[in-house]
mmCIF file of C-alpha atoms and ligand atoms in Angstrom:
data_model
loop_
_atom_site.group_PDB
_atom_site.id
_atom_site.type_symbol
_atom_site.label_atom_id
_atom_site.label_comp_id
_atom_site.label_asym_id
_atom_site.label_seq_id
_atom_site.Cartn_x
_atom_site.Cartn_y
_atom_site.Cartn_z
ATOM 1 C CA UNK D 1 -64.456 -0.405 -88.382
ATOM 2 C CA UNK D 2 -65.025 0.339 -91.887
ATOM 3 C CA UNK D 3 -62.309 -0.095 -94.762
ATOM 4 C CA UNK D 4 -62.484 2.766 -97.675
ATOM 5 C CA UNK D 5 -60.469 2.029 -100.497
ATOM 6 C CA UNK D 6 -59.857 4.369 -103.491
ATOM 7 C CA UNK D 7 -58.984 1.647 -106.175
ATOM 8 C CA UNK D 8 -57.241 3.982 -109.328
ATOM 9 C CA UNK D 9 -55.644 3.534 -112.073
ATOM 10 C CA UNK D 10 -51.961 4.193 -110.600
ATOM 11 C CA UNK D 11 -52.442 3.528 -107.070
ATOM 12 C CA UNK D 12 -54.786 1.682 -104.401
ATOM 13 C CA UNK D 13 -55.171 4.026 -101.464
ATOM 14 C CA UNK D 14 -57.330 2.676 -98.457
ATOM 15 C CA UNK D 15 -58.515 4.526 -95.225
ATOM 16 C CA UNK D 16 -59.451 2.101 -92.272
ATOM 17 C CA UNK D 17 -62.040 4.419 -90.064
ATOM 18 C CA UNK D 18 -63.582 4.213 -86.910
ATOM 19 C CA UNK D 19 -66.354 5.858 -84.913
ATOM 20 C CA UNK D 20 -64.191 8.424 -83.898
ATOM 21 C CA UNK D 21 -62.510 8.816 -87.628
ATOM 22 C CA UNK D 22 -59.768 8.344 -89.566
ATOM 23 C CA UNK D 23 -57.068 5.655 -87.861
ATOM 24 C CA UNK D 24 -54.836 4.737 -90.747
ATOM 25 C CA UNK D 25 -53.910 5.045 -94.209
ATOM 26 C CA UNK D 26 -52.598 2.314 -96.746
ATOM 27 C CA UNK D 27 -51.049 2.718 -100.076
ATOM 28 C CA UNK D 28 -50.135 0.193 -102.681
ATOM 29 C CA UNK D 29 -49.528 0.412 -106.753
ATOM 30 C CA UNK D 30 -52.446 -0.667 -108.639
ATOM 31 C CA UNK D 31 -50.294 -2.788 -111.038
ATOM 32 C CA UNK D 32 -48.402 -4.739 -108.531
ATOM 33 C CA UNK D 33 -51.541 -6.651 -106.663
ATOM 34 C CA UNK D 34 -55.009 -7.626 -107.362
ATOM 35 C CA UNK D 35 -57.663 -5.422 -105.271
ATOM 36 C CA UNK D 36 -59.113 -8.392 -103.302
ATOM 37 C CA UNK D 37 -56.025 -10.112 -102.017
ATOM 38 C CA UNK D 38 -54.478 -6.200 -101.076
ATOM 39 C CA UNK D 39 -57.703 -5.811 -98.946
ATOM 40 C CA UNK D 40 -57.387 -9.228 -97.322
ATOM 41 C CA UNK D 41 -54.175 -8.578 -96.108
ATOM 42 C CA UNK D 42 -55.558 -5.722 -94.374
ATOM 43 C CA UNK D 43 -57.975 -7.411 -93.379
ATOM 44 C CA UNK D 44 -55.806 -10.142 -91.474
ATOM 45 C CA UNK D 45 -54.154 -7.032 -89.451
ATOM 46 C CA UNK D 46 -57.742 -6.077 -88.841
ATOM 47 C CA UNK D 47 -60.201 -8.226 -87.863
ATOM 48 C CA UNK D 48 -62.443 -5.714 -86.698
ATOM 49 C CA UNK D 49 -63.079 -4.451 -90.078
ATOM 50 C CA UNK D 50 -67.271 -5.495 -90.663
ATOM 51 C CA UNK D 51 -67.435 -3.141 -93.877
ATOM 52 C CA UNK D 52 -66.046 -2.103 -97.029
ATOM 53 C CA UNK D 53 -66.876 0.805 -99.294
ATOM 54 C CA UNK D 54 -64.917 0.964 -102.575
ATOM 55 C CA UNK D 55 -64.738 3.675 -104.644
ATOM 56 C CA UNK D 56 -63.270 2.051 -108.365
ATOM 57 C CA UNK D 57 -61.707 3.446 -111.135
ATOM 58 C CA UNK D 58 -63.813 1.108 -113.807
ATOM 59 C CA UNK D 59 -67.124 -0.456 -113.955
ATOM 60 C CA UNK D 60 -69.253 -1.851 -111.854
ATOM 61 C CA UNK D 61 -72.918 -3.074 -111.293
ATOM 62 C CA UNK D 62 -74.558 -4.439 -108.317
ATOM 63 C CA UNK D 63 -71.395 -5.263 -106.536
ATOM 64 C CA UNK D 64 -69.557 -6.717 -109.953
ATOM 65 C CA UNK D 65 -66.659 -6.010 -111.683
ATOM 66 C CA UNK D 66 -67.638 -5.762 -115.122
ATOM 67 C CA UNK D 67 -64.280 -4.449 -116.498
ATOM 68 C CA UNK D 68 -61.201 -1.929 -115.479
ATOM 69 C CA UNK D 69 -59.218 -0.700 -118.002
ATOM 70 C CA UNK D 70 -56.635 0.088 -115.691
ATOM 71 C CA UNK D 71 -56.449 -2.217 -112.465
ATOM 72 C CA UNK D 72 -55.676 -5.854 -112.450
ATOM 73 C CA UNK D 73 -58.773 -7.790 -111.512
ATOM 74 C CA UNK D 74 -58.637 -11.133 -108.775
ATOM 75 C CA UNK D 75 -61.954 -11.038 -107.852
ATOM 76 C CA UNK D 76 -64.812 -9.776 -110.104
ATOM 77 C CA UNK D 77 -67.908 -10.722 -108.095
ATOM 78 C CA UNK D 78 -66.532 -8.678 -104.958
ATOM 79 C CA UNK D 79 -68.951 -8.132 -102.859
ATOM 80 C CA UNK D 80 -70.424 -11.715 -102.851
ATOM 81 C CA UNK D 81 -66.565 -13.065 -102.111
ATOM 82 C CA UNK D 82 -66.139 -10.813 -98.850
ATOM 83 C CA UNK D 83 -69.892 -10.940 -97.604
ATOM 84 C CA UNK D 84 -69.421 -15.613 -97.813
ATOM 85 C CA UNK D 85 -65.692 -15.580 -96.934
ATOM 86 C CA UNK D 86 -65.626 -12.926 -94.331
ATOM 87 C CA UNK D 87 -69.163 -11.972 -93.586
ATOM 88 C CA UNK D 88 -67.923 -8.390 -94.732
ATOM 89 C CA UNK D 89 -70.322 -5.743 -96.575
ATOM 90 C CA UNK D 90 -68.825 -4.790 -99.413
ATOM 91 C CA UNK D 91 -70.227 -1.259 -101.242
ATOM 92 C CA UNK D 92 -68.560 -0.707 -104.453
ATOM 93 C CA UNK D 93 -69.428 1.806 -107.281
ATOM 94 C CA UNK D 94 -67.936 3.535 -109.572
ATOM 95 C CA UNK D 95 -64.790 6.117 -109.091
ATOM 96 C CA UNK D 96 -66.533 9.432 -110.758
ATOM 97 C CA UNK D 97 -70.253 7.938 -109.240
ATOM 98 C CA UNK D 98 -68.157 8.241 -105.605
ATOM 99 C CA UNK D 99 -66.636 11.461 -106.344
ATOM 100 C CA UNK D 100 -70.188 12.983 -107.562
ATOM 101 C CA UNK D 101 -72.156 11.776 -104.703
ATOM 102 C CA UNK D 102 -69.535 13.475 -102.493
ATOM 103 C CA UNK D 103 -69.386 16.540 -104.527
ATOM 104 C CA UNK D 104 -73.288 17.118 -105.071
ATOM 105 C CA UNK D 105 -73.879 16.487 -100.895
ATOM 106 C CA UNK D 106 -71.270 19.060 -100.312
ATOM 107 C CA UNK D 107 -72.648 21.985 -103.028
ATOM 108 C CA UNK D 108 -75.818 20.955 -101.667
ATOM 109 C CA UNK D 109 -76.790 20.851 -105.313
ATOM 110 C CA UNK D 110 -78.979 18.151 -107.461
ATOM 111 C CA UNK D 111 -78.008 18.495 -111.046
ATOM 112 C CA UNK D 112 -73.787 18.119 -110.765
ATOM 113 C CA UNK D 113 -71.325 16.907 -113.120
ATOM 114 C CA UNK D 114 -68.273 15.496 -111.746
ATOM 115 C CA UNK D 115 -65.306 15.860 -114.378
ATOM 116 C CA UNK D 116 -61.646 14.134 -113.715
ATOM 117 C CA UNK D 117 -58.685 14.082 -115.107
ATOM 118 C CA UNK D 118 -56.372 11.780 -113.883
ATOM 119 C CA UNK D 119 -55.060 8.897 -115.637
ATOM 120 C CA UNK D 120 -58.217 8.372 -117.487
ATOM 121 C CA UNK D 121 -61.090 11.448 -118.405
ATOM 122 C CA UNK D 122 -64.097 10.184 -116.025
ATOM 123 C CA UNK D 123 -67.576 11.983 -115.527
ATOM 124 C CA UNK D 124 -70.015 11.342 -112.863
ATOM 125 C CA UNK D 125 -73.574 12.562 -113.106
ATOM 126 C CA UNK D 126 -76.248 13.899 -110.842
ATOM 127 C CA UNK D 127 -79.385 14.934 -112.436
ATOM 128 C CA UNK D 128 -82.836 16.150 -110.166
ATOM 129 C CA UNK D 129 -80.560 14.438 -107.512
ATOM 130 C CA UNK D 130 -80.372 10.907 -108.788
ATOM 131 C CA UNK D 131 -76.795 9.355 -109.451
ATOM 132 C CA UNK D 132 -77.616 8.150 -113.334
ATOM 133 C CA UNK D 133 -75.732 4.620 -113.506
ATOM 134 C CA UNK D 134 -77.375 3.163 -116.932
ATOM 135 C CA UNK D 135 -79.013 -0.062 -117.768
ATOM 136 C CA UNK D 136 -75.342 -2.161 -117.066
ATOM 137 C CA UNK D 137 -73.380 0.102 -114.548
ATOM 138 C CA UNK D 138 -71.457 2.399 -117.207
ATOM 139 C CA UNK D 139 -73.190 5.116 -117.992
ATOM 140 C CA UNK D 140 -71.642 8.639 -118.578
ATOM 141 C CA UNK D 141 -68.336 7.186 -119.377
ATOM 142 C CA UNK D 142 -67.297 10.434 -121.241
ATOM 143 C CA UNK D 143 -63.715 9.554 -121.694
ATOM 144 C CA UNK D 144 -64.666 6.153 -124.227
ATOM 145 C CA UNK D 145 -66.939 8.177 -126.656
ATOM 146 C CA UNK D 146 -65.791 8.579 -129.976
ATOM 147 C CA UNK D 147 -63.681 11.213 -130.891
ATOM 148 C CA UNK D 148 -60.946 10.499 -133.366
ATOM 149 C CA UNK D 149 -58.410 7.975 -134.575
ATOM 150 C CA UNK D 150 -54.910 7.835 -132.268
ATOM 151 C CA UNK D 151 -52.009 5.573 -132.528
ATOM 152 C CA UNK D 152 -52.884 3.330 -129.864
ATOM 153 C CA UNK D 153 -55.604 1.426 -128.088
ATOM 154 C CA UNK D 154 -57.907 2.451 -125.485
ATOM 155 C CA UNK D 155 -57.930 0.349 -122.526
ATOM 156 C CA UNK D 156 -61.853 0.116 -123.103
ATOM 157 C CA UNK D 157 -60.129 -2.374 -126.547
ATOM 158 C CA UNK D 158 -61.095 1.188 -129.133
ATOM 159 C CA UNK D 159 -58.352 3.692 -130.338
ATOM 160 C CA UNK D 160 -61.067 6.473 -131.175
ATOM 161 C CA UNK D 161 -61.985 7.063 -127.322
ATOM 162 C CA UNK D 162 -61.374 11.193 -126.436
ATOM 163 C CA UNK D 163 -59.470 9.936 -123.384
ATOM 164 C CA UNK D 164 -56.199 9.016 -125.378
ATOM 165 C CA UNK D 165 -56.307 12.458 -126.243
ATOM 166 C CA UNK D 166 -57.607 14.777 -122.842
ATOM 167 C CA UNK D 167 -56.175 12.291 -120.022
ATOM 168 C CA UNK D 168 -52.601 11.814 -118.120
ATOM 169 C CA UNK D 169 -52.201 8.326 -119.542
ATOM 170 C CA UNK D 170 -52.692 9.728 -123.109
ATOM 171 C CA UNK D 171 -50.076 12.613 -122.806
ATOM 172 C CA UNK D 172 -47.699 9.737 -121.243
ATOM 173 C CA UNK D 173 -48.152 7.732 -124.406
ATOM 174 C CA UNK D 174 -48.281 10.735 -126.901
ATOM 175 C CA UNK D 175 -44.464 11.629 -125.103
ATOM 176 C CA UNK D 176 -43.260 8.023 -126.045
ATOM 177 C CA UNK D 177 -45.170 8.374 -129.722
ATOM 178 C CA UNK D 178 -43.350 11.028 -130.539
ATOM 179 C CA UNK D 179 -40.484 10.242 -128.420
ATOM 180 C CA UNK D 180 -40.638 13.302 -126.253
ATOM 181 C CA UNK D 181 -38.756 13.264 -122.706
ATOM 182 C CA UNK D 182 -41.572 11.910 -120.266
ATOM 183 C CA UNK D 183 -40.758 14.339 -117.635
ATOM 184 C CA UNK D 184 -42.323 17.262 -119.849
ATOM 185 C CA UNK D 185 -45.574 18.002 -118.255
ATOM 186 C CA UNK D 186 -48.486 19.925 -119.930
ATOM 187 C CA UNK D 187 -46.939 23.432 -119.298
ATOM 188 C CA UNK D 188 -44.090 22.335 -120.964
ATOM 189 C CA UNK D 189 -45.724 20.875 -123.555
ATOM 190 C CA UNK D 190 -47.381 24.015 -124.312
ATOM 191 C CA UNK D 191 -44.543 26.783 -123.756
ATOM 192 C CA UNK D 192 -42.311 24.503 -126.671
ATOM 193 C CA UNK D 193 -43.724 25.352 -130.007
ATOM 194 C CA UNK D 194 -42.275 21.414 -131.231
ATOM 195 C CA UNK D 195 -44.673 19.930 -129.042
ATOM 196 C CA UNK D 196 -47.688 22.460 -128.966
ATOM 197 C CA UNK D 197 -49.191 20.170 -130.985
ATOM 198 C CA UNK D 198 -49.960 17.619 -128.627
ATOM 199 C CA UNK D 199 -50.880 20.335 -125.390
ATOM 200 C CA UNK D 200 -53.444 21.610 -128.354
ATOM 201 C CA UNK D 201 -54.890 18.478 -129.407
ATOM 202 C CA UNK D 202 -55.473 18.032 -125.162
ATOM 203 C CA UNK D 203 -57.229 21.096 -124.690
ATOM 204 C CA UNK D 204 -59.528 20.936 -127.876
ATOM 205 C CA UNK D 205 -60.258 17.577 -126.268
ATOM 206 C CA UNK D 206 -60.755 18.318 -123.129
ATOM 207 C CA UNK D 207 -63.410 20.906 -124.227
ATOM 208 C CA UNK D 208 -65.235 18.756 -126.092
ATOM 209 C CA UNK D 209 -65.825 16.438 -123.277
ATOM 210 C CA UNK D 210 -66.659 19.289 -121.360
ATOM 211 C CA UNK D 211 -69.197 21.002 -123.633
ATOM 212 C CA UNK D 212 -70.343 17.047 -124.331
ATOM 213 C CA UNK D 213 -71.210 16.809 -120.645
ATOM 214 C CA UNK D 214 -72.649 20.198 -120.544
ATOM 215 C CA UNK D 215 -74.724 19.628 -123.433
ATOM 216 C CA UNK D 216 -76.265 16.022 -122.869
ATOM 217 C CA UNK D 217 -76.737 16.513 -118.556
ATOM 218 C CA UNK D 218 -77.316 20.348 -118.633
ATOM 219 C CA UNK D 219 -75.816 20.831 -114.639
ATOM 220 C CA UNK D 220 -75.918 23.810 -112.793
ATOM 221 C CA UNK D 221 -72.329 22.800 -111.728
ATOM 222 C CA UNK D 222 -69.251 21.151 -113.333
ATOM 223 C CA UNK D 223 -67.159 20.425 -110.759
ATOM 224 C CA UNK D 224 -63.491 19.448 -112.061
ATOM 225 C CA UNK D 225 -61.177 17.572 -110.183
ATOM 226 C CA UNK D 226 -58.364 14.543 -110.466
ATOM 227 C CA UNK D 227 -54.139 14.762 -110.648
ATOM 228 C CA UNK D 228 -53.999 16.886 -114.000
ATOM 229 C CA UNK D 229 -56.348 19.639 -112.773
ATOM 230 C CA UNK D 230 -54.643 20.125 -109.700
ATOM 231 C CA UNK D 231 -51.569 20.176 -111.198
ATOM 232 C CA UNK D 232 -52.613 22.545 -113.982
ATOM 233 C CA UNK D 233 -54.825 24.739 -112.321
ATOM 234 C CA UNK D 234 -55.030 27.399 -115.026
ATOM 235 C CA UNK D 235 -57.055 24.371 -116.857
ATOM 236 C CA UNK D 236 -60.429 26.052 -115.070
ATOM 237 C CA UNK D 237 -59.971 29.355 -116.619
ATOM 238 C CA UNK D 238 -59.040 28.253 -119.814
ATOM 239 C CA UNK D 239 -62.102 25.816 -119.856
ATOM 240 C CA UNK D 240 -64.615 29.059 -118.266
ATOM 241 C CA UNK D 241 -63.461 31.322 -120.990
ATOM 242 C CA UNK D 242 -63.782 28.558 -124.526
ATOM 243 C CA UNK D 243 -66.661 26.533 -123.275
ATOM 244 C CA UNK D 244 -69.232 28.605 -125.116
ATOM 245 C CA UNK D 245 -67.907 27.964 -128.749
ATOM 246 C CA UNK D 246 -68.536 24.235 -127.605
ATOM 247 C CA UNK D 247 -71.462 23.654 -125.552
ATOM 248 C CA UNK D 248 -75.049 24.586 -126.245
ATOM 249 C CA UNK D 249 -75.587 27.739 -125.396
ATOM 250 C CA UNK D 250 -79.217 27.572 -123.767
ATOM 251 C CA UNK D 251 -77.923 24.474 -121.698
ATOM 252 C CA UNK D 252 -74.634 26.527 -120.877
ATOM 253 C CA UNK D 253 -76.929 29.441 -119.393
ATOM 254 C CA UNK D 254 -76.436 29.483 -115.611
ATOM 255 C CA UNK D 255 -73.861 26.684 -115.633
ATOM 256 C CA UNK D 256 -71.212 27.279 -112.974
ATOM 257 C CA UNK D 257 -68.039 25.475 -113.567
ATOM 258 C CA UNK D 258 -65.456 24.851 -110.894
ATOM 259 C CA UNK D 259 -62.474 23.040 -109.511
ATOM 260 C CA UNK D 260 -63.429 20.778 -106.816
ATOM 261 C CA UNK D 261 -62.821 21.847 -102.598
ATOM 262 C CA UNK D 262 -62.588 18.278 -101.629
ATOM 263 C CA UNK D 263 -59.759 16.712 -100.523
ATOM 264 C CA UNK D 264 -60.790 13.010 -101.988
ATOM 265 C CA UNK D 265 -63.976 13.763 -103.143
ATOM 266 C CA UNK D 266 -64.489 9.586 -104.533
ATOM 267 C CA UNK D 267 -62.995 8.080 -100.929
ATOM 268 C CA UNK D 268 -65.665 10.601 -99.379
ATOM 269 C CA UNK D 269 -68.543 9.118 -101.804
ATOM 270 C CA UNK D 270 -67.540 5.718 -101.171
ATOM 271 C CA UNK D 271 -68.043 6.477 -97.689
ATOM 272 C CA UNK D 272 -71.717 7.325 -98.074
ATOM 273 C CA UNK D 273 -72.532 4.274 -100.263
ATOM 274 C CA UNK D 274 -73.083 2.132 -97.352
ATOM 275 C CA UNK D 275 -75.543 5.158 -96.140
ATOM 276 C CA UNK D 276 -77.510 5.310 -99.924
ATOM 277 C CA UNK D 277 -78.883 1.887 -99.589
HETATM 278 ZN ZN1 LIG X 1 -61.804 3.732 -124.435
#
């Protein structure tokens, strides 16, 4: 049996599978327990569990936790902690790294960005077919580059990073900076000319980390998924029809950019890990 966990910023999700497929699902808040001690509670209700494959919203290298802005960490050398205590493979990368993997097998396509929006801004990158990963694990972290001064810090320890601007955490805490009722989503945001300010500051954002992507990886396909694209589905459009006064325009020719047809495009990467090496 193998145990696929999709370890985000709001919520741990895990899949135990079999030969024959999908047998259960598990759900737990990320902020309420540590990722190891969740899983080895599953574990005890499992013992038939051999392998892990972890698909994790922060960065890792060679098995490691190096840091998560957004999940509370109990066990940073992971893999090395299940494979003496339990004799358990562990297979753990990164969530956008998962979720292009998953995306690039499916489009049957070798130069693929993966862009989410979700609680944080994450890209994943495949380029001639080779998941780029950087000298330390955290490459292509898109949403930490510098962009512009906010009010608040960055998870990452900045307050520059474009993700506290283009992200669902960032329009959570630019509602309770400017004291806005939290249960305004982006729509809202945009369709009240008091708060158009802060929908407009997201989508100038957003295309810059976009155009960024398209500029520095030059894909033949953006994929975009995560919570506030499939909640905002209009986001697409809006992105297809601005990109070129952003991005480079010879590294824009051909690009196709689209929302993402998989269901849980990182829990499906995380899946093939334990096939990749
Ligand atoms: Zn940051």
């Amino acid at each position: 049996m193998t145990l696929v966990v999709d370890a985000g910023g709001t919520h741990l999700r895990a899949e135990i599978h079999s030969k024959n497929g999908l047998q259960e699902k598990l759900n737990e808040k990320s902020s309420t327990v540590g990722l190891a001690s969740w899983m080895e509670t599953i574990i005890k209700d499992h013992s038939d569990i051999k392998t892990i494959c972890i698909s994790y919203a922060g960065q890792v290298k060679d098995g490691v936790i190096i840091s998560a802005p957004n999940i509370k960490v109990d066990v940073h050398e992971i893999k090395e902690y299940f494979k003496d205590k339990y004799e358990i493979s562990l297979f753990i990368e990164n969530d956008l790294n998962c979720a292009v993997i998953a995306e690039s097998t499916y489009l049957k396509e070798e130069d693929v960005c993966a862009i989410y929006i979700g609680t944080g801004l994450g890209l994943g990158v495949v380029s001639s077919g080779n998941l780029i990963t950087g000298f330390s694990g955290v490459a292509t972290e898109i949403g930490h580059i510098a962009y512009k001064e906010a009010p608040f810090v960055c998870g990452c320890g900045k307050s520059n990073c474009i993700e506290l601007f283009a992200s669902g955490s960032a329009l959570d805490r630019w509602k309770k900076h400017k004291k806005i009722d939290p249960k305004l989503n982006l729509q809202d945001l945009k369709d009240t000319p008091e708060f158009s300010e802060i929908y407009k500051e997201f989508e100038l954002a957003l295309l810059y980390s976009v155009s960024t992507a398209i500029t520095l990886f030059n894909p033949k396909v953006v994929v975009l998924g995560g919570g506030i694209i499939e909640s905002n589905p209009q986001l697409e459009s809006i992105i297809a029809s601005k990109i070129e006064e952003f991005a480079m325009p010879v590294a824009l020719r051909g690009v196709k950019i689209i929302k993402t047809k998989l269901n849980n495009a990182p829990i499906i990467g995380a899946l093939m890990l334990k096939d990749l090496r």
